[in-house]
Amino acid sequence: MRKISATKPLFYVPSNKRQPLSNGAVEAAEAFALATVNVSSLGLMLTGGAMFALDLVNTADLRRKYLQKQGFLDSKEGSADEEIEEWVKSVLDKRDSGDYKAVTEGLTALVGVLAGKEEEKEKLTKMNAERKLAEGGGGASSESEVD
């Protein structure tokens, strides 16, 4: 459109005077900048809408909710410690009463659950390390990100 309007002479300019040619590189850069701004603003609006819909404040909140969903964190603060205390008390009470079969079954179940959690934790740590390498972070990932 600009090229077409650039060939038309202005109202008080003689028609035999050559009009300046348009610069294609400048026009391309301007079009690219406008397209980039439009796409990034749409992306920001969609991200904000998704965060509002999912009730997220920042990436730490997103990470916490993801870990809770996967079962690495409890939804209530400190409830895991209380549950473990109660379980240990019940196991010790069974041991004192002489019910050793129930104790061994409980310990076997606990070892199985903990082994599954450790495998999941190792997978998550490995995924974090791969993500850091892909982003160019370079160094080995620390386990504090998972905890």
PDB file of C-alpha atoms in Angstrom, residues 25 46 48 54 83 103 106 135-136 145:
ATOM      1  CA  ALA A  25      14.021  -3.336   4.866  1.00  0.00           C
ATOM      2  CA  LEU A  46      -3.577 -15.749  27.843  1.00  0.00           C
ATOM      3  CA  GLY A  48      -2.552 -13.973  32.900  1.00  0.00           C
ATOM      4  CA  LEU A  54      -5.894 -21.641  38.157  1.00  0.00           C
ATOM      5  CA  GLU A  83       0.466 -39.206  60.211  1.00  0.00           C
ATOM      6  CA  VAL A 103       4.333 -55.135  62.327  1.00  0.00           C
ATOM      7  CA  GLY A 106       3.134 -52.609  58.044  1.00  0.00           C
ATOM      8  CA  GLU A 135      17.942 -23.955  29.096  1.00  0.00           C
ATOM      9  CA  GLY A 136      21.718 -23.608  29.159  1.00  0.00           C
ATOM     10  CA  GLU A 145      14.369 -27.672  44.057  1.00  0.00           C
TER      11      GLU A 145
END
